[in-house]
C-alpha positions as a printed Julia matrix, in Angstrom:
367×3 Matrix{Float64}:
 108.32  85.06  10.33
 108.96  81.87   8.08
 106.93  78.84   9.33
 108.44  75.66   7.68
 107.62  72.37   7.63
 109.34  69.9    9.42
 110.26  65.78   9.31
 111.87  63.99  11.81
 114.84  62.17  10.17
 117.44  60.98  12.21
 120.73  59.65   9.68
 121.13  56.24  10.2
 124.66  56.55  11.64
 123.73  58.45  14.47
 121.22  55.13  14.93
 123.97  52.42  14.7
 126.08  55.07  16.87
 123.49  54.44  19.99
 123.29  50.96  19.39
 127.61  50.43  19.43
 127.41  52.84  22.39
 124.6   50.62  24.16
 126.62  47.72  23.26
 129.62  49.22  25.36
 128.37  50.45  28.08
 130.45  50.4   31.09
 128.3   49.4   33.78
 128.9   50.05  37.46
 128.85  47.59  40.36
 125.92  47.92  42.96
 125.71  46.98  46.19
 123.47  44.15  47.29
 120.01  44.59  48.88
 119.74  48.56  48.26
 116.69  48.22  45.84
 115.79  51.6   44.82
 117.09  53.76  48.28
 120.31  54.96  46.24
 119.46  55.53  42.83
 118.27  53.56  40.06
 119.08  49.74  40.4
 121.32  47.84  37.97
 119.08  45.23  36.84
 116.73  47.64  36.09
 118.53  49.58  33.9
 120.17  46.83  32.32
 117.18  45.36  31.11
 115.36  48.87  29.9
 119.48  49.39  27.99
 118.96  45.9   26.36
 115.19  46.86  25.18
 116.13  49.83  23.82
 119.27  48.82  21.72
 117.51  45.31  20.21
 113.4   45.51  21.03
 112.6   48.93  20.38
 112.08  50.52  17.04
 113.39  54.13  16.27
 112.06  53.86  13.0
 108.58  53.03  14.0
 108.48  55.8   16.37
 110.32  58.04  13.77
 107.27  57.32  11.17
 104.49  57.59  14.21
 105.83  61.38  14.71
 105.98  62.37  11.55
 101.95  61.15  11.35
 101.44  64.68  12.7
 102.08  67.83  10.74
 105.35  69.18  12.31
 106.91  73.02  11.5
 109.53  74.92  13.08
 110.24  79.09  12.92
 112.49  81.18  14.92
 111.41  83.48  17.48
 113.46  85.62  18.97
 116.49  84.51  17.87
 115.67  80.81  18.46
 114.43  77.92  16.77
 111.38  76.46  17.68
 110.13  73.05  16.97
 105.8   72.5   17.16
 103.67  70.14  16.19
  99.99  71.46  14.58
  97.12  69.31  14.34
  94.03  71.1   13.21
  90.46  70.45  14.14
  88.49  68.75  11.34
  85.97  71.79  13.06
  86.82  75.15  11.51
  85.37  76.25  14.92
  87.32  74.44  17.44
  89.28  76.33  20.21
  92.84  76.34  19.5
  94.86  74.33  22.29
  98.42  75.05  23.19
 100.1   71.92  24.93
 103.34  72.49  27.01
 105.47  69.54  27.85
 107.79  70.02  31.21
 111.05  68.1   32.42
 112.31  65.8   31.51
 110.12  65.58  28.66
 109.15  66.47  25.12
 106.75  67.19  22.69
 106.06  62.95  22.2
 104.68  62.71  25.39
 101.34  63.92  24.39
 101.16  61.84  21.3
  98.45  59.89  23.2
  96.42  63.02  24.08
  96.24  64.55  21.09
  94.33  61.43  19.56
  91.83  62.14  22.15
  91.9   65.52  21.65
  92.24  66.22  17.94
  88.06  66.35  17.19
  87.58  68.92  19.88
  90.69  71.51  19.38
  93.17  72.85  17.05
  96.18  71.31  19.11
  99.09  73.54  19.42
 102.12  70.91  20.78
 105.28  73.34  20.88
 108.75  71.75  22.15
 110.55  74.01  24.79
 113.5   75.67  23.79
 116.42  73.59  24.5
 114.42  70.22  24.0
 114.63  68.01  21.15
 114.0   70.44  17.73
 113.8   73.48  18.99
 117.66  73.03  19.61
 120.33  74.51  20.06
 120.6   77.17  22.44
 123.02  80.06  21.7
 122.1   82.45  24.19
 121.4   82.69  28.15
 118.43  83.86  29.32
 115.36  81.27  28.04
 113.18  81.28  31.2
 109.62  80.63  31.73
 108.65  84.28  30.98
 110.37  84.65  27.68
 109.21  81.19  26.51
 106.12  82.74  27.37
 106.3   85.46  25.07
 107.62  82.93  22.39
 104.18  81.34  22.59
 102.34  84.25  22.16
 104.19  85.54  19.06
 103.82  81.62  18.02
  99.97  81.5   17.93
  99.75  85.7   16.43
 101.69  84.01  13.43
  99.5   80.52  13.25
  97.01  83.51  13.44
  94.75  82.63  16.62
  93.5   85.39  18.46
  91.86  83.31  21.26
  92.89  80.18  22.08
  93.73  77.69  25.48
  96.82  76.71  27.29
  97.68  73.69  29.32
 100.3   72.11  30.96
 102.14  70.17  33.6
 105.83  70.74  35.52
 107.37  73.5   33.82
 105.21  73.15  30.88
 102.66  74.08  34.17
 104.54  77.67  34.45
 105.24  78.41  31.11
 101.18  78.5   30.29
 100.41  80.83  33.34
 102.82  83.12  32.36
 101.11  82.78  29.38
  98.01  83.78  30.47
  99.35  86.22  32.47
 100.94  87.74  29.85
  98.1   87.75  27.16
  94.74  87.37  28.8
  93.39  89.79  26.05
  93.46  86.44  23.98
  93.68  83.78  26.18
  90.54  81.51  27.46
  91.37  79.93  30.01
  94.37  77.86  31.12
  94.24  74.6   32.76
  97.21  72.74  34.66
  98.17  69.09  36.12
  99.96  68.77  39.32
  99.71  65.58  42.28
 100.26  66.31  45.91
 104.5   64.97  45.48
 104.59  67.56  43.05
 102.76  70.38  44.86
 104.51  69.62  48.02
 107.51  70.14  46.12
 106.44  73.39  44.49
 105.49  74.68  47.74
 109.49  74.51  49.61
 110.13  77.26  46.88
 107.28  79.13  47.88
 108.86  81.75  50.02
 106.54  81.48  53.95
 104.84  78.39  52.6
 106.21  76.14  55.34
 105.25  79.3   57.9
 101.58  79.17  56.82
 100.76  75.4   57.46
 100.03  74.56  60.78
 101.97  71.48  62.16
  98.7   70.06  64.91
  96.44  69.89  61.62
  97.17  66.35  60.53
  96.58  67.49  56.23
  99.44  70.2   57.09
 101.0   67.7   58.99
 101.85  65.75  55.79
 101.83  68.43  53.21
 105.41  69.5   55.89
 106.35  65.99  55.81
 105.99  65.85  52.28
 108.05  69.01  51.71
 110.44  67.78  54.31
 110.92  64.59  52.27
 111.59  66.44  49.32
 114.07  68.67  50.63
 116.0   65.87  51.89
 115.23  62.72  49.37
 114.48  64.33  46.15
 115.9   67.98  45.72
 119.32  66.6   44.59
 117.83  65.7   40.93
 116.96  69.69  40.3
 119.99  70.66  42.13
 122.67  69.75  40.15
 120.49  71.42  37.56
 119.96  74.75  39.17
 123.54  75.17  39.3
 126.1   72.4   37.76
 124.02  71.73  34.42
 126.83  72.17  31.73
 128.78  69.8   34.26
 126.24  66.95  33.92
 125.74  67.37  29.79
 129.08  65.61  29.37
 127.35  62.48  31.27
 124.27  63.27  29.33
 125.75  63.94  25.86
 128.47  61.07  25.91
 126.66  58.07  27.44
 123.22  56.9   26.19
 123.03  54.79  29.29
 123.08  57.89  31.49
 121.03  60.01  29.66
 118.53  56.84  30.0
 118.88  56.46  33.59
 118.58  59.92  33.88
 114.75  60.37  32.73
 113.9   57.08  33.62
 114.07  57.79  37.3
 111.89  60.26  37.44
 109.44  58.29  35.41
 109.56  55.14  37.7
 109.39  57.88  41.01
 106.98  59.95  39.18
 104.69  57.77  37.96
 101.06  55.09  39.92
 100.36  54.12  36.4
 101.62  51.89  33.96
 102.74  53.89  30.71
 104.1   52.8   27.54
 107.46  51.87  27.46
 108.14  52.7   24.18
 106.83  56.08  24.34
 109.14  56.77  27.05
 112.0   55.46  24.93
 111.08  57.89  22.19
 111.18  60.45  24.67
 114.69  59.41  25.52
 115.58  59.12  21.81
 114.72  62.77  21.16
 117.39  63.79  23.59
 119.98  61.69  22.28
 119.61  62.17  18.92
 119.12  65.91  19.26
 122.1   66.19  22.03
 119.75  68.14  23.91
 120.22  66.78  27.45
 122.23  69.67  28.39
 120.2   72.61  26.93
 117.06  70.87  28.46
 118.81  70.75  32.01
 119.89  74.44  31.08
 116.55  75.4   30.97
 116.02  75.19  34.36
 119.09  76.62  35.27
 117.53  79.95  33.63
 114.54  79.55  35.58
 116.19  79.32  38.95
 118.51  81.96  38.57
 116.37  84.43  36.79
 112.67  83.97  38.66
 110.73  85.37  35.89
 107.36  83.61  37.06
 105.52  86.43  35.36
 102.29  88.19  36.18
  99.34  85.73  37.82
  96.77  84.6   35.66
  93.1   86.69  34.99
  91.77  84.4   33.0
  89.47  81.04  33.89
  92.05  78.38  35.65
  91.65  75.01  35.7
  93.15  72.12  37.8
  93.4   68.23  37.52
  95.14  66.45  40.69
  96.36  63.26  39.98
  97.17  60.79  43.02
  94.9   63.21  45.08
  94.74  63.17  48.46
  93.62  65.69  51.29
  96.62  67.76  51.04
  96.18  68.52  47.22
  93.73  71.48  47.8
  95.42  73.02  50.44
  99.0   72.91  48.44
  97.73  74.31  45.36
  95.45  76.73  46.49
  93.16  77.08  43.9
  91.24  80.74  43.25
  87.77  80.81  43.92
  85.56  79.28  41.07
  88.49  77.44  39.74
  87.58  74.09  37.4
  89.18  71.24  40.11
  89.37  67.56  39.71
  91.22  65.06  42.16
  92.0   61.34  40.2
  92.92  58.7   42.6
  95.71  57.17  40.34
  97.99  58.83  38.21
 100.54  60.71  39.19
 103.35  63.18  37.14
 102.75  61.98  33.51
  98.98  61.97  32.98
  99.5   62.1   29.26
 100.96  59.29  29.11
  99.37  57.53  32.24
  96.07  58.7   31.83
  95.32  60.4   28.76
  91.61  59.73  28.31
  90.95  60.86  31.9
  93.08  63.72  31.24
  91.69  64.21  27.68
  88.06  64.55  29.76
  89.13  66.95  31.93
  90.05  69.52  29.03
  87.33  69.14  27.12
  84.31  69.41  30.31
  86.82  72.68  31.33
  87.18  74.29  27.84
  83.79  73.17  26.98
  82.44  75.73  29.19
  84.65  78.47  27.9
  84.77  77.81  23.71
């Protein structure tokens, strides 16, 4: 029941560890003209490697998180890490904030400036990533990180409060609010048509229900098709080889790197801050979380515990919208729904006041 505070303080060793292991990388060759068709290029990586070991400033970053009040407790046997940045408003509406993969808690630092007048900002970090580390049992799914968040806000002692999130972080609030609707207000998710399209090739008949002559189905099955074929591979190897890939992970700063910085460069229309994405990168290494976070969804594949639907109000903000975003994400009737040109995967980071909007004109309605 023990809430305690918290202060990020990495020893400097481990810091001159990732700089000698930068130093020594052991780079692979590349074959010419490929670009970005096989993986992450070289030169790219290189460069980002070379930022992070001599331009970019742990320390800085270090100080910038501990700027927010930071606790951990243990819930159900684990340990879990949240930031808790209260409302200069006794009355504001408590606001949970769920990160996804490959993530953490950091990459909301930017919305919880924009944020912090209107709510009491809940930022928790999944178990398995960064501080709420380690892991010593199986079974940390969607649903029982769920429940974790609902025995986390009984002991900050808020008996109504909201829920957003994105990716995983997406899942883990509806089974949230389908879980405690009693005390939840409403819940409010970000998703762009990649991601939907992605979502919807585990979606058992999904496929079966679009029609291939309407030209928005047309691409919403080309989309999925692309997936399956281009882009499945990266959640693969997690579904089912995850302990195999933490020795890459845990070992080599370069691959754990490459690793999230993919999925930024594929997942992202707008520019974001580079050194936000580093801290985000520093977290794992420092924490040695790689593994446990690829665990995670390991869990979640094998276990399927999605959870009851939400009851409560539901609110949606596409990001890179286009005509197929509506008919991927099928949205209740009377849902809150916003399409944003640009952004894509990260709007926290990409688009934070746009995003920062969104929750407020959707919670505003419910406080």
């Amino acid at each position: 029941m023990d809430i305690r505070p918290f202060t990020v303080a990495i020893p400097q060793p481990d810091v001159d560890d990732l700089a000698d292991r930068l130093a020594r990388t052991r780079w692979p060759d590349e074959l010419p003209g490929v670009g970005w068709t096989r993986g992450l290029p070289l030169t790219f990586l290189k460069e980002l490697a070379a930022y992070w070991a001599d331009g970019y400033d742990w320390r800085a970053a270090e100080a910038e998180l501990n700027a927010y009040p930071q606790f951990t407790t243990e819930i159900d046997g684990q340990r879990i890490h949240f930031l808790h940045v209260r409302s200069e408003d006794p009355g504001a509406l408590p606001l949970v904030l769920t990160h996804g993969y490959p993530s953490a808690f950091a990459e909301f630092t930017q919305l919880i400036e924009e944020l912090r007048q209107d709510f009491h900002v809940v930022v928790p970090s999944l178990p398995g990533f960064a501080f709420s580390t380690p892991v010593r049992e199986t079974g940390w799914s969607m649903g029982r990180t769920a429940r974790a968040w609902i025995e986390l806000m009984r002991r900050l002692g808020y008996d109504r409060y909201g829920l957003h999130g994105g990716d995983v972080g997406a899942g883990v609030a509806g089974a949230v609010a389908g879980l405690d609707g009693e005390h939840v207000a409403g819940v409010h998710t970000v998703t762009d048509p990649y991601t939907a399209a992605a979502t919807a090739t585990f979606i058992p008949g999904m496929a079966d229900r679009l029609d291939p002559s309407d030209p928005v189905d047309r691409t919403a099955l080309d989309r999925m098709a692309r997936f399956r074929a281009e882009d499945s591979g990266y959640l693969a190897i997690q579904n089912s080889r995850p302990q195999t890939m933490g020795y890459l992970l845990n070992d080599s700063p370069a691959g754990q790197l490459g690793w999230i910085a993919e999925s930024f460069e594929r997942s992202t229309d707008l520019p974001y801050d580079r050194d936000q994405l580093l801290t985000i990168v520093s977290l794992y290494w420092f924490t040695g979380s790689g593994v446990s976070a690829a665990r995670f969804l390991y869990e979640q594949a094998h276990l399927s515990d999605w959870g009851e639907p939400p009851t409560v109000p539901q609110g949606f903000s596409v990001f890179g919208a286009d005509s197929t975003a509506r008919r991927l994400v099928g949205p209740p009737d009377g849902a809150f729904w916003t399409e944003h040109e640009r952004g894509m995967h990260f709007p926290a980071m990409e688009a934070p006041q746009t995003l920062a909007a969104d929750l407020r004109a959707f919670f505003g309605e419910l406080k």
